């Protein structure tokens, strides 16, 4: 695997590559990321990954400084997964001057996760557009665990007419259902044992909705109460439309997703379950 930290070197290395599938990451890679690399392999002749902990998407109270950085282990995993090139720029390389031009996503950036992480999606969209301009991939893969991020980036790509197919990779889970995430590293042993409750509750909501339940507010409140009774501090549990993450207005709406973000100790965990309606409901 080639590793490049300069934009110029990466561009020159990529010149002879025709079809590029790109997986941007912030490192501290786990099986969820590696699954995205294999997904990329099925879409592109050349697989490019990036590792960059993007300060722009972290708020002042977020975990930028303590975000786990495990560069050598990440490189070993990427090489073993057959990634062709890794782009790992420094901050000075990607932001040689203060970034004054930003991608400003529409209203959805202030809802759900955006309500609790102001500026987050603006920072994500800005760095991803910049990475797209540097790597110029034909396909880019993002995990569905960050469901709102995937939607924001899909819409950005479509509205700015970027010639890139955006592919969503399935969430990879531990045996007990906990979605793999770099932030799971912040959980103590007892918090780790408690953490799968989040996914269990989302599944319970999904099952109820599939069975015909349409009082979403009650389902959301019951899940929030159960989390909070068990030591969590919940930002939101929300049943939304898959297409635009808005509140479903029509009871017959078929493609829904239930999303949640909640804090357990110092870890803020997010997860979601797509709800595929059962025929007849
Ligand atoms: O999902 C992530 O790891 C980050 O938000 C991304 C897409 C790499 C942008 O920094």
Coordinates of C-alpha atoms and ligand atoms in Angstrom, one line a residue:
X1 CA 0.0 0.0 0.0
X2 CA 1.3 3.4 -0.9
X3 CA 1.0 6.1 1.7
X4 CA 0.9 9.8 0.7
X5 CA 0.7 12.8 3.0
X6 CA 1.0 15.5 0.3
X7 CA -1.8 16.4 -2.1
X8 CA 0.7 16.8 -4.9
X9 CA 2.2 13.3 -4.4
X10 CA -1.2 11.7 -4.1
X11 CA -2.4 13.4 -7.3
X12 CA 0.6 12.3 -9.2
X13 CA 0.3 8.7 -7.9
X14 CA -3.3 8.6 -8.9
X15 CA -2.8 10.0 -12.4
X16 CA -2.5 6.6 -14.0
X17 CA -5.6 5.1 -12.2
X18 CA -8.8 5.0 -14.0
X19 CA -11.6 4.1 -11.7
X20 CA -11.2 5.0 -8.0
X21 CA -13.3 4.0 -5.1
X22 CA -12.7 6.1 -2.1
X23 CA -13.3 5.6 1.7
X24 CA -12.7 8.7 3.8
X25 CA -12.1 7.9 7.5
X26 CA -10.8 9.5 10.7
X27 CA -8.7 6.5 11.5
X28 CA -8.8 4.2 14.6
X29 CA -10.1 1.7 12.2
X30 CA -12.3 -1.3 13.2
X31 CA -14.1 -4.1 11.3
X32 CA -16.8 -1.6 10.3
X33 CA -14.3 0.5 8.3
X34 CA -12.7 -2.6 6.9
X35 CA -16.0 -3.8 5.6
X36 CA -16.2 -0.4 3.7
X37 CA -12.8 -1.1 2.1
X38 CA -14.1 -4.4 0.8
X39 CA -17.3 -2.7 -0.4
X40 CA -15.0 -0.2 -2.2
X41 CA -13.1 -3.1 -3.8
X42 CA -16.3 -4.3 -5.4
X43 CA -16.9 -0.9 -7.0
X44 CA -13.5 0.3 -8.1
X45 CA -10.3 -0.9 -9.7
X46 CA -8.2 1.2 -7.3
X47 CA -9.2 1.6 -3.6
X48 CA -8.1 4.8 -1.9
X49 CA -8.6 5.4 1.8
X50 CA -7.9 8.5 3.8
X51 CA -7.2 9.1 7.5
X52 CA -7.7 12.6 8.7
X53 CA -9.1 13.7 12.1
X54 CA -11.0 16.8 10.8
X55 CA -11.0 19.6 13.4
X56 CA -13.7 21.5 11.5
X57 CA -16.4 18.9 12.4
X58 CA -15.7 19.0 16.1
X59 CA -17.3 21.5 18.4
X60 CA -15.4 23.2 21.3
X61 CA -16.8 20.5 23.8
X62 CA -16.3 17.6 21.4
X63 CA -13.6 15.0 21.7
X64 CA -11.1 16.2 19.0
X65 CA -8.1 16.1 21.3
X66 CA -8.8 12.7 22.8
X67 CA -10.1 11.1 19.5
X68 CA -8.1 7.9 19.3
X69 CA -5.2 8.0 16.9
X70 CA -3.7 4.6 16.0
X71 CA -2.0 5.3 12.7
X72 CA 0.4 2.3 12.5
X73 CA -2.3 -0.2 13.4
X74 CA -4.6 1.4 10.9
X75 CA -2.0 1.1 8.1
X76 CA -1.6 -2.6 8.9
X77 CA -5.3 -3.2 8.7
X78 CA -5.7 -1.2 5.4
X79 CA -2.7 -3.0 3.8
X80 CA -4.2 -6.4 4.9
X81 CA -7.6 -5.4 3.4
X82 CA -5.8 -4.7 0.0
X83 CA -6.2 -0.9 0.0
X84 CA -4.0 0.5 -2.8
X85 CA -3.3 4.0 -1.6
X86 CA -3.7 5.8 1.7
X87 CA -3.9 9.6 1.9
X88 CA -3.0 10.7 5.4
X89 CA -2.4 14.5 5.3
X90 CA -1.4 16.7 8.2
X91 CA -3.6 19.6 9.3
X92 CA -1.1 22.0 7.7
X93 CA -1.4 20.1 4.4
X94 CA -5.2 20.1 4.3
X95 CA -5.8 23.5 6.0
X96 CA -2.6 25.5 5.1
X97 CA -4.7 28.6 5.8
X98 CA -7.8 29.0 7.9
X99 CA -10.7 27.4 5.9
X100 CA -13.0 30.3 5.0
X101 CA -15.0 28.7 2.2
X102 CA -17.4 26.1 3.6
X103 CA -20.2 23.9 2.4
X104 CA -23.3 25.0 4.2
X105 CA -25.8 22.1 4.2
X106 CA -29.5 23.0 4.4
X107 CA -31.8 22.9 7.4
X108 CA -31.2 19.2 8.1
X109 CA -27.8 20.1 9.4
X110 CA -29.5 21.7 12.5
X111 CA -31.7 18.7 13.3
X112 CA -31.1 15.4 15.0
X113 CA -27.3 15.2 15.5
X114 CA -26.9 18.7 14.1
X115 CA -29.0 20.1 16.9
X116 CA -26.6 18.7 19.5
X117 CA -23.4 19.3 17.4
X118 CA -23.7 22.7 15.9
X119 CA -21.5 23.1 12.8
X120 CA -20.7 19.4 12.6
X121 CA -22.3 18.7 9.2
X122 CA -20.8 21.9 7.8
X123 CA -17.4 20.6 8.8
X124 CA -18.0 17.1 7.5
X125 CA -19.4 18.4 4.1
X126 CA -16.5 20.9 3.7
X127 CA -13.7 18.3 4.3
X128 CA -15.4 15.7 2.2
X129 CA -15.8 18.1 -0.8
X130 CA -12.1 19.0 -0.4
X131 CA -11.1 15.3 -0.2
X132 CA -13.3 14.6 -3.2
X133 CA -11.5 17.3 -5.2
X134 CA -8.1 15.9 -4.2
X135 CA -8.8 12.2 -4.8
X136 CA -11.4 12.6 -7.6
X137 CA -13.0 9.3 -7.1
X138 CA -15.8 7.8 -9.2
X139 CA -17.3 6.1 -6.1
X140 CA -17.2 7.0 -2.4
X141 CA -18.4 4.7 0.4
X142 CA -19.7 5.9 3.8
X143 CA -21.1 3.8 6.6
X144 CA -24.9 3.8 7.3
X145 CA -24.1 4.1 11.0
X146 CA -23.7 7.8 10.4
X147 CA -27.0 7.8 8.6
X148 CA -27.5 11.6 8.7
X149 CA -24.0 12.2 7.4
X150 CA -24.6 9.8 4.5
X151 CA -27.8 11.7 3.6
X152 CA -26.1 15.1 3.8
X153 CA -23.2 13.9 1.6
X154 CA -25.5 12.2 -0.9
X155 CA -27.5 15.4 -1.2
X156 CA -24.3 17.5 -1.5
X157 CA -23.0 15.3 -4.3
X158 CA -26.3 15.4 -6.2
X159 CA -26.9 19.1 -5.8
X160 CA -23.3 20.1 -6.7
X161 CA -23.4 17.7 -9.6
X162 CA -20.2 15.9 -8.5
X163 CA -19.6 12.9 -10.8
X164 CA -19.4 10.5 -7.9
X165 CA -21.6 7.6 -6.9
X166 CA -22.2 7.6 -3.1
X167 CA -22.6 4.1 -1.7
X168 CA -23.9 3.3 1.9
X169 CA -22.1 0.5 3.7
X170 CA -24.1 -1.6 6.2
X171 CA -23.3 -1.1 9.9
X172 CA -21.1 -3.8 11.4
X173 CA -22.1 -4.9 14.9
X174 CA -20.6 -6.8 17.8
X175 CA -22.3 -10.1 18.7
X176 CA -24.4 -8.4 21.2
X177 CA -25.7 -5.8 18.7
X178 CA -23.5 -2.8 19.6
X179 CA -22.6 -0.9 16.5
X180 CA -18.8 -0.8 16.0
X181 CA -17.5 2.7 16.6
X182 CA -14.2 4.3 17.5
X183 CA -16.0 6.0 20.4
X184 CA -16.8 2.6 22.0
X185 CA -13.2 2.8 23.3
X186 CA -14.4 5.4 25.8
X187 CA -16.7 2.9 27.5
X188 CA -15.7 1.3 30.8
X189 CA -16.4 -2.4 31.2
X190 CA -19.7 -1.9 32.9
X191 CA -20.8 0.7 30.3
X192 CA -19.8 -1.7 27.5
X193 CA -22.1 -4.3 29.1
X194 CA -24.9 -1.7 29.1
X195 CA -24.3 -0.3 25.7
X196 CA -26.2 -2.9 23.5
X197 CA -29.4 -1.6 25.1
X198 CA -29.4 1.2 22.5
X199 CA -29.6 -1.2 19.6
X200 CA -32.2 -3.4 21.4
X201 CA -34.5 -0.4 21.9
X202 CA -34.2 0.6 18.2
X203 CA -35.0 -2.9 17.2
X204 CA -38.0 -2.9 19.5
X205 CA -39.3 0.3 17.9
X206 CA -38.7 -1.1 14.5
X207 CA -40.7 -4.3 15.4
X208 CA -43.5 -2.2 16.8
X209 CA -43.7 0.0 13.7
X210 CA -43.6 -3.0 11.4
X211 CA -46.5 -4.4 13.3
X212 CA -48.5 -1.3 12.6
X213 CA -47.8 1.0 15.5
X214 CA -48.0 4.7 14.4
X215 CA -47.7 6.6 17.7
X216 CA -44.0 7.4 17.1
X217 CA -43.9 10.0 19.9
X218 CA -44.9 7.4 22.5
X219 CA -42.3 4.9 21.1
X220 CA -39.6 7.6 21.2
X221 CA -40.5 8.7 24.7
X222 CA -40.6 5.1 26.1
X223 CA -37.2 4.4 24.6
X224 CA -35.7 7.6 26.0
X225 CA -37.2 6.9 29.4
X226 CA -35.7 3.4 29.5
X227 CA -32.3 4.7 28.5
X228 CA -32.4 7.5 31.0
X229 CA -33.5 5.0 33.8
X230 CA -30.3 3.0 33.0
X231 CA -27.8 5.8 33.3
X232 CA -27.9 7.2 29.8
X233 CA -28.3 10.9 28.8
X234 CA -30.3 10.9 25.6
X235 CA -30.1 13.6 22.9
X236 CA -32.8 12.1 20.7
X237 CA -34.7 8.9 19.7
X238 CA -36.5 9.7 16.5
X239 CA -38.5 7.9 13.9
X240 CA -38.0 9.7 10.5
X241 CA -38.5 9.1 6.8
X242 CA -35.5 7.5 5.2
X243 CA -35.6 9.8 2.2
X244 CA -35.1 13.2 3.9
X245 CA -35.0 12.4 7.7
X246 CA -38.1 14.5 8.2
X247 CA -41.0 13.5 10.6
X248 CA -43.3 11.2 8.7
X249 CA -46.5 13.1 8.1
X250 CA -48.4 10.3 6.4
X251 CA -49.3 7.2 8.5
X252 CA -48.9 5.1 5.4
X253 CA -45.2 6.1 5.0
X254 CA -43.3 2.9 4.2
X255 CA -39.6 3.6 4.3
X256 CA -38.7 4.8 7.8
X257 CA -35.6 4.8 10.0
X258 CA -35.3 5.1 13.7
X259 CA -32.2 7.0 14.9
X260 CA -30.8 7.7 18.3
X261 CA -27.9 9.5 20.1
X262 CA -27.3 9.0 23.7
X263 CA -24.4 9.5 26.2
X264 CA -23.2 6.7 28.4
X265 CA -20.4 7.9 30.6
X266 CA -18.2 10.0 28.4
X267 CA -19.1 8.2 25.2
X268 CA -21.7 9.6 22.9
X269 CA -23.1 6.7 21.0
X270 CA -25.3 6.9 17.8
X271 CA -27.1 4.2 16.0
X272 CA -30.1 3.6 13.7
X273 CA -32.2 0.9 12.3
X274 CA -33.9 1.1 8.9
X275 CA -37.5 0.1 9.1
X276 CA -38.7 -1.8 6.1
X277 CA -42.5 -2.0 6.2
X278 CA -44.0 -5.4 6.2
X279 CA -46.5 -5.8 3.3
X280 CA -50.1 -5.4 4.4
X281 CA -49.4 -2.7 6.9
Ligands
LIG1 O1 -17.3 9.5 9.1 C1 -16.2 10.0 9.3 O2 -15.3 9.3 9.8 C2 -16.0 11.4 9.0 O3 -17.1 12.2 9.4 C3 -15.5 11.7 7.6 C4 -16.6 11.3 6.6 C5 -14.2 10.9 7.3 C6 -15.2 13.2 7.4 O4 -14.2 13.6 8.3

